[in-house]
Amino acid sequence: MQRILYAKPSITDAEVRAVHQAVSTGWGPDCYADLVRFEAEFAAYLGARHGLATSSATGALHLALAALGVGPGDEVIIADTNWIASVAPVCHLGATPVFVDILPDTWCLDPDRVEAAVTPRTRAIIAVHLYGNLCDMDRLEDIARRHGLWLVEDAAEALGSCWGTVHAGARGIVGVFSFHGTKVMTTGEGGMLVTSDADLYARASMLANHGRQPGDARQFWASALGFKYKMSNIQAALGRAQLARLPELLRRKREIFKTYARLLAAPRGAGLITMNPEPAGTTNSYWMPTVVFAPETGVTQAAVLERFARADIDGRSFFHPLSGQADFTPGHGNANSYSIAGRAVNLPSYHDMTDADMGRVAGVILDLCAGD
Ligand SMILES: *Cc1c(COP(=O)(O)O)cnc(C)c1O
């Protein structure tokens, strides 16, 4: 039996050819040839005016918040259930993260908790669309508008998730994406900032390039203290080849989720487990098919991961509350964040996995539901 990994990119000859081409010829006058095209093609796909390719989503978020002027004394509201990458830039800019609880069904920001957390110091809300699930953007937009806050979308896990034809990452003032090797499409490491705001784009581009103003006649002249968060042309060539296959990559992700949903229909119907929701009128990219065990089952995350390990399956832990990590203060009021993390896992979902692989994974979940 082969080990079942939880994630692995889908790389074909098209990607290999694109990288070979870029590494062979993408120098000198062509050193940004794939990069500028990748940014334009990605922004067009998303329905945003500008794309700025970066070395990671973490970098893109750091740039976005810096370009918005977030800094010391500011508070930024974010869900407690998240990966550390979504909050580290807030702290590095000297701002204070305010962790609020998640909704039990989407595992994303609870808008009522967001509203209650707003203070005179709040500057921004970071809406992270977790595992492909969409935040309640209608409510968040309303809250942001009434309180004069920036609404930033971390869509690193939601490339391909949409409300109708509107993409996750294209609704806030700025959105960020990741092309890490575990994401729907990859550039090895990499990210993208997207925005339709020309001023924000100009400021983020300048900051991403060590504070150099595009078109400045002076060489090696920094107009501001910036960062180095650029993507390489070689990575962009890989990104373009992946973007061309994105519909196929997304189709497969959805197929994998649907297969799991079918295999797990009985315990879902019985209310023993819940999985990623897809409200009417929306599309879920299903980046990470996720299973949350009902409290009555008594099944814990540790128990599931232990069973997976014994079956040679790479289990993936649902995110632990951030407030309990690093030197943050545990958010004891965030009951859903703390409770769900203890009884949830992400299921393996790489493109090349077989129905038999999914059967093996589902078998472990079914056994646990049956109390075996
Ligand atoms: C993967 C991820 C990131 C970080 O992406 P990098 O490209 O590794 O910096 C940020 N936010 C979310 C929600 C992610 O899933």
Coordinates of C-alpha atoms and ligand atoms in Angstrom, one line a residue:
M1 CA 0.0 0.0 0.0
Q2 CA 1.3 3.4 -0.9
R3 CA 1.3 6.3 1.5
I4 CA -1.5 8.8 0.8
L5 CA -0.1 12.4 1.0
Y6 CA -2.5 15.2 1.9
A7 CA -1.3 17.5 -0.8
K8 CA 0.9 17.5 -3.9
P9 CA 0.9 19.7 -7.0
S10 CA -0.2 18.6 -10.4
I11 CA 2.7 19.1 -12.8
T12 CA 2.6 18.2 -16.5
D13 CA 4.9 18.6 -19.5
A14 CA 3.3 22.1 -20.1
E15 CA 4.8 23.3 -16.8
V16 CA 8.2 21.7 -17.4
R17 CA 8.3 23.3 -20.9
A18 CA 7.3 26.7 -19.6
V19 CA 10.0 26.7 -16.9
H20 CA 12.6 25.4 -19.3
Q21 CA 11.8 28.2 -21.7
A22 CA 12.0 30.9 -18.9
V23 CA 15.2 29.6 -17.5
S24 CA 16.8 29.4 -20.9
T25 CA 15.7 32.7 -22.4
G26 CA 14.1 34.8 -19.7
W27 CA 17.0 37.0 -19.0
G28 CA 18.3 40.4 -20.1
P29 CA 15.6 42.3 -21.9
D30 CA 13.2 39.4 -21.3
C31 CA 13.8 39.1 -17.5
Y32 CA 10.2 40.1 -16.7
A33 CA 8.5 38.7 -19.8
D34 CA 6.5 36.0 -17.9
L35 CA 6.2 38.0 -14.8
V36 CA 4.2 40.9 -16.3
R37 CA 2.1 38.4 -18.3
F38 CA 1.4 36.3 -15.2
E39 CA 0.3 39.4 -13.2
A40 CA -2.0 40.6 -16.0
E41 CA -3.5 37.1 -16.7
F42 CA -4.1 36.4 -13.0
A43 CA -5.8 39.8 -12.4
A44 CA -7.9 39.2 -15.5
Y45 CA -9.0 35.8 -14.3
L46 CA -10.0 37.3 -11.0
G47 CA -11.8 40.3 -12.4
A48 CA -9.4 42.8 -10.7
R49 CA -7.5 45.6 -12.3
H50 CA -4.0 44.9 -10.9
G51 CA -2.0 41.9 -9.9
L52 CA 1.4 42.1 -8.1
A53 CA 3.2 38.8 -8.0
T54 CA 5.1 38.2 -4.7
S55 CA 7.4 35.7 -3.2
S56 CA 4.6 34.5 -0.9
A57 CA 1.1 35.3 0.3
T58 CA 2.6 36.3 3.6
G59 CA 4.6 38.9 1.8
A60 CA 1.6 40.0 -0.3
L61 CA -0.4 40.5 3.0
H62 CA 2.5 42.4 4.6
L63 CA 2.6 44.7 1.5
A64 CA -1.2 45.2 1.4
L65 CA -1.4 46.2 5.1
A66 CA 1.7 48.4 4.8
A67 CA 0.3 50.1 1.7
L68 CA -3.0 50.7 3.6
G69 CA -0.9 52.4 6.4
V70 CA -1.7 49.9 9.1
G71 CA 0.8 50.4 12.0
P72 CA 1.4 50.9 15.7
G73 CA -1.7 51.7 17.7
D74 CA -4.0 50.1 15.1
E75 CA -6.2 47.1 15.7
V76 CA -6.9 44.5 13.0
I77 CA -9.8 42.0 13.4
I78 CA -9.2 38.4 12.3
A79 CA -10.7 35.0 13.0
D80 CA -9.0 33.0 15.8
T81 CA -9.0 29.9 13.6
N82 CA -6.2 30.6 11.1
W83 CA -2.7 29.8 10.0
I84 CA -0.1 32.1 11.6
A85 CA 0.8 33.6 8.1
S86 CA -2.5 35.6 8.2
V87 CA -1.6 37.4 11.4
A88 CA 2.2 37.7 11.4
P89 CA 2.3 40.7 9.1
V90 CA -0.2 42.5 11.4
C91 CA 2.3 42.1 14.3
H92 CA 5.4 42.9 12.2
L93 CA 3.8 46.2 11.4
G94 CA 3.3 46.9 15.1
A95 CA -0.4 46.7 14.9
T96 CA -2.5 44.6 17.4
P97 CA -4.5 41.6 16.2
V98 CA -8.0 41.1 17.7
F99 CA -9.0 37.5 17.5
V100 CA -12.7 36.8 17.2
D101 CA -14.7 33.6 17.0
I102 CA -15.8 31.7 13.9
L103 CA -19.2 30.5 12.8
P104 CA -19.8 26.8 13.4
D105 CA -20.7 26.0 9.8
T106 CA -18.2 28.0 7.6
W107 CA -15.3 28.1 10.2
C108 CA -14.9 31.8 9.0
L109 CA -15.4 35.1 10.9
D110 CA -18.6 35.5 12.8
P111 CA -19.9 38.9 11.7
D112 CA -21.6 39.6 15.0
R113 CA -18.4 39.0 16.8
V114 CA -16.6 41.3 14.4
E115 CA -19.0 44.1 15.0
A116 CA -18.7 43.7 18.7
A117 CA -14.9 43.8 18.5
V118 CA -14.8 47.2 16.7
T119 CA -13.2 49.9 18.7
P120 CA -12.0 53.5 17.8
R121 CA -8.6 52.0 17.1
T122 CA -9.8 49.3 14.6
R123 CA -8.4 50.0 11.1
A124 CA -9.0 46.8 9.2
I125 CA -10.7 43.4 9.0
I126 CA -8.8 40.4 7.5
A127 CA -11.4 38.1 6.0
V128 CA -9.8 34.7 5.5
H129 CA -11.8 32.3 3.3
L130 CA -10.9 29.1 5.1
Y131 CA -10.3 25.8 3.2
G132 CA -12.3 27.3 0.2
N133 CA -15.3 28.3 2.4
L134 CA -16.5 31.9 1.8
C135 CA -16.7 34.5 4.6
D136 CA -20.1 36.3 4.9
M137 CA -18.8 39.2 2.8
D138 CA -22.2 41.0 2.6
R139 CA -22.2 41.5 6.3
L140 CA -18.5 42.2 6.6
E141 CA -18.7 44.8 3.8
D142 CA -21.6 46.5 5.7
I143 CA -19.6 46.5 9.0
A144 CA -16.5 47.9 7.2
R145 CA -18.5 50.6 5.5
R146 CA -20.3 51.8 8.6
H147 CA -17.1 51.9 10.7
G148 CA -14.8 53.2 8.0
L149 CA -12.5 50.1 8.1
W150 CA -10.4 48.4 5.4
L151 CA -11.7 45.0 4.4
V152 CA -8.8 42.8 3.3
E153 CA -9.3 39.4 1.8
D154 CA -6.9 36.5 2.5
A155 CA -8.0 34.3 -0.4
A156 CA -4.9 32.1 -0.2
E157 CA -7.1 29.0 0.3
A158 CA -10.0 30.1 -1.9
L159 CA -8.7 30.5 -5.5
G160 CA -11.7 29.5 -7.5
S161 CA -14.3 30.1 -4.8
C162 CA -17.0 32.6 -6.1
W163 CA -20.3 34.3 -5.3
G164 CA -22.0 33.8 -8.7
T165 CA -19.2 35.1 -11.0
V166 CA -17.5 37.3 -8.4
H167 CA -14.3 35.7 -7.2
A168 CA -13.1 35.5 -3.6
G169 CA -10.2 38.0 -3.3
A170 CA -11.8 40.5 -5.7
R171 CA -14.3 42.1 -3.2
G172 CA -12.2 43.7 -0.6
I173 CA -10.0 46.8 -1.2
V174 CA -7.2 44.2 -1.7
G175 CA -6.9 40.4 -1.9
V176 CA -4.0 38.0 -1.5
F177 CA -3.3 34.5 -2.8
S178 CA -0.7 31.9 -2.2
F179 CA 1.0 29.6 -4.7
H180 CA 2.7 27.4 -2.1
G181 CA 3.1 23.8 -3.2
T182 CA 0.0 22.7 -1.2
K183 CA -2.4 25.3 -2.8
V184 CA -4.7 24.7 -5.8
M185 CA -2.0 26.0 -8.2
T186 CA 1.7 26.5 -7.4
T187 CA 4.8 28.4 -8.3
G188 CA 6.9 26.4 -5.8
E189 CA 6.7 29.3 -3.4
G190 CA 4.8 32.5 -4.4
G191 CA 1.9 34.7 -4.0
M192 CA -0.2 37.5 -5.6
L193 CA -1.7 40.7 -4.4
V194 CA -4.8 41.8 -6.4
T195 CA -6.6 45.1 -6.2
S196 CA -8.6 47.4 -8.4
D197 CA -7.4 50.5 -6.5
A198 CA -4.8 52.3 -8.5
D199 CA -3.2 54.1 -5.6
L200 CA -3.0 51.0 -3.4
Y201 CA -1.4 49.1 -6.3
A202 CA 1.2 51.9 -6.9
R203 CA 2.1 52.0 -3.3
A204 CA 2.3 48.2 -2.9
S205 CA 4.5 47.9 -6.1
M206 CA 6.8 50.6 -4.8
L207 CA 7.1 48.9 -1.3
A208 CA 7.6 45.5 -2.9
N209 CA 10.7 46.7 -4.7
H210 CA 12.6 48.2 -1.8
G211 CA 10.8 51.5 -2.1
R212 CA 11.9 52.3 -5.6
Q213 CA 9.3 54.3 -7.7
P214 CA 8.6 52.6 -11.0
G215 CA 10.0 54.8 -13.8
D216 CA 12.3 56.7 -11.4
A217 CA 15.2 57.9 -13.6
R218 CA 17.6 57.6 -10.7
Q219 CA 19.2 54.2 -10.3
F220 CA 19.3 52.6 -6.9
W221 CA 17.1 55.3 -5.4
A222 CA 14.6 54.4 -2.6
S223 CA 11.7 56.8 -2.1
A224 CA 10.6 54.9 1.0
L225 CA 11.8 52.1 3.1
G226 CA 10.2 49.0 1.6
F227 CA 10.5 45.3 1.4
K228 CA 11.9 42.7 -1.0
Y229 CA 8.9 40.5 -1.9
K230 CA 9.3 40.0 -5.6
M231 CA 8.5 36.8 -7.5
S232 CA 11.1 35.5 -10.1
N233 CA 10.4 35.3 -13.8
I234 CA 11.0 31.5 -13.6
Q235 CA 8.3 31.1 -11.0
A236 CA 5.9 33.3 -13.0
A237 CA 6.4 31.0 -16.1
L238 CA 5.4 28.0 -13.9
G239 CA 2.4 30.1 -12.6
R240 CA 1.2 30.9 -16.1
A241 CA 1.3 27.2 -17.1
Q242 CA -0.7 26.4 -13.9
L243 CA -3.1 29.2 -14.5
A244 CA -3.8 27.9 -18.0
R245 CA -4.8 24.6 -16.3
L246 CA -6.7 26.2 -13.4
P247 CA -10.2 25.2 -14.6
E248 CA -9.0 21.6 -14.8
L249 CA -7.3 21.8 -11.4
L250 CA -10.4 23.2 -9.8
R251 CA -12.7 20.7 -11.4
R252 CA -10.6 17.9 -9.9
K253 CA -10.6 19.5 -6.5
R254 CA -14.4 19.6 -6.6
E255 CA -14.6 16.0 -7.9
I256 CA -12.5 14.8 -5.0
F257 CA -14.7 16.6 -2.5
K258 CA -17.9 15.2 -4.1
T259 CA -16.4 11.7 -4.0
Y260 CA -15.7 12.1 -0.2
A261 CA -19.2 13.5 0.3
R262 CA -20.7 10.5 -1.4
L263 CA -18.6 8.0 0.6
L264 CA -19.5 9.8 3.8
A265 CA -23.1 10.5 3.0
A266 CA -24.4 8.2 5.8
P267 CA -22.6 9.8 8.8
R268 CA -23.3 13.3 7.3
G269 CA -27.0 12.5 7.0
A270 CA -26.9 11.2 10.6
G271 CA -25.3 14.5 11.8
L272 CA -22.2 12.7 13.0
I273 CA -19.9 14.8 10.8
T274 CA -20.1 18.0 8.9
M275 CA -18.0 19.1 5.9
N276 CA -17.3 22.3 3.9
P277 CA -20.6 24.1 3.1
E278 CA -21.5 25.5 -0.4
P279 CA -24.4 27.9 0.1
A280 CA -26.8 28.4 -2.9
G281 CA -25.4 30.8 -5.5
T282 CA -21.8 30.2 -4.5
T283 CA -19.0 27.9 -5.6
N284 CA -16.6 26.4 -3.1
S285 CA -13.1 25.6 -4.5
Y286 CA -13.0 22.8 -1.8
W287 CA -9.2 23.5 -1.4
M288 CA -9.2 21.3 1.7
P289 CA -12.1 18.8 2.1
T290 CA -12.6 18.9 5.9
V291 CA -14.5 16.7 8.3
V292 CA -15.7 18.1 11.7
F293 CA -16.9 15.4 14.1
A294 CA -20.0 16.2 16.2
P295 CA -19.2 16.6 19.9
E296 CA -21.5 13.6 20.7
T297 CA -19.3 11.2 18.7
G298 CA -16.5 11.8 21.2
V299 CA -14.0 11.5 18.3
T300 CA -11.0 13.8 18.7
Q301 CA -8.6 15.3 16.2
A302 CA -5.8 13.4 17.9
A303 CA -7.6 10.1 17.5
V304 CA -8.3 10.7 13.8
L305 CA -4.7 11.6 13.1
E306 CA -3.5 8.6 15.0
R307 CA -5.7 6.3 12.9
F308 CA -4.6 8.0 9.7
A309 CA -0.9 7.5 10.7
R310 CA -1.5 3.8 11.3
A311 CA -3.2 3.5 7.8
D312 CA -0.3 5.3 6.2
I313 CA -2.4 8.3 5.4
D314 CA -1.1 11.9 5.9
G315 CA -3.7 13.5 8.1
R316 CA -3.7 17.3 8.3
S317 CA -4.7 19.0 11.5
F318 CA -7.5 21.6 11.4
F319 CA -6.0 25.0 12.4
H320 CA -5.5 25.5 16.1
P321 CA -6.7 28.8 17.5
L322 CA -4.0 31.5 17.0
S323 CA -4.7 33.1 20.3
G324 CA -3.3 30.0 22.0
Q325 CA -0.1 30.2 20.1
A326 CA 3.1 32.3 20.1
D327 CA 2.8 34.9 22.8
F328 CA -0.8 35.8 22.2
T329 CA -3.4 35.8 25.0
P330 CA -5.7 32.8 24.8
G331 CA -9.2 33.9 23.6
H332 CA -11.3 32.0 26.0
G333 CA -14.5 33.5 24.6
N334 CA -13.8 32.0 21.2
A335 CA -15.7 28.8 22.0
N336 CA -16.2 27.6 18.4
S337 CA -12.5 28.1 17.5
Y338 CA -11.4 26.1 20.5
S339 CA -14.0 23.4 20.3
I340 CA -13.9 22.7 16.5
A341 CA -10.1 22.4 16.4
G342 CA -10.2 19.5 18.8
R343 CA -12.4 17.4 16.6
A344 CA -11.6 18.3 13.0
V345 CA -9.2 17.3 10.2
N346 CA -8.5 18.0 6.6
L347 CA -8.6 15.0 4.2
P348 CA -6.0 14.3 1.5
S349 CA -7.0 15.9 -1.8
Y350 CA -4.1 16.0 -4.3
H351 CA -5.2 15.9 -7.9
D352 CA -3.7 12.5 -8.8
M353 CA -5.2 10.5 -6.0
T354 CA -7.4 7.6 -7.0
D355 CA -10.9 6.6 -5.9
A356 CA -9.3 3.7 -4.1
D357 CA -7.2 6.2 -2.1
M358 CA -10.3 8.2 -1.2
G359 CA -12.0 4.9 -0.2
R360 CA -9.2 4.2 2.2
V361 CA -9.4 7.6 3.8
A362 CA -13.2 7.5 4.0
G363 CA -12.9 4.0 5.6
V364 CA -11.1 5.4 8.5
I365 CA -13.7 8.1 9.1
L366 CA -16.5 5.6 8.7
D367 CA -14.9 3.3 11.3
L368 CA -14.5 6.1 13.8
C369 CA -18.2 7.1 13.2
A370 CA -19.2 3.6 13.9
G371 CA -17.3 3.6 17.2
D372 CA -14.8 1.0 15.9
Ligands
LIG1 C1 -1.0 29.3 2.7 C2 -1.6 30.5 3.4 C3 -0.9 31.6 3.6 C4 0.5 31.8 3.4 O1 0.9 31.6 2.1 P1 2.5 31.7 1.8 O2 2.5 31.8 0.3 O3 3.0 30.4 2.3 O4 3.0 32.8 2.5 C5 -1.6 32.7 4.1 N1 -2.9 32.7 4.4 C6 -3.6 31.5 4.2 C7 -5.1 31.5 4.6 C8 -3.0 30.4 3.7 O5 -3.7 29.3 3.6

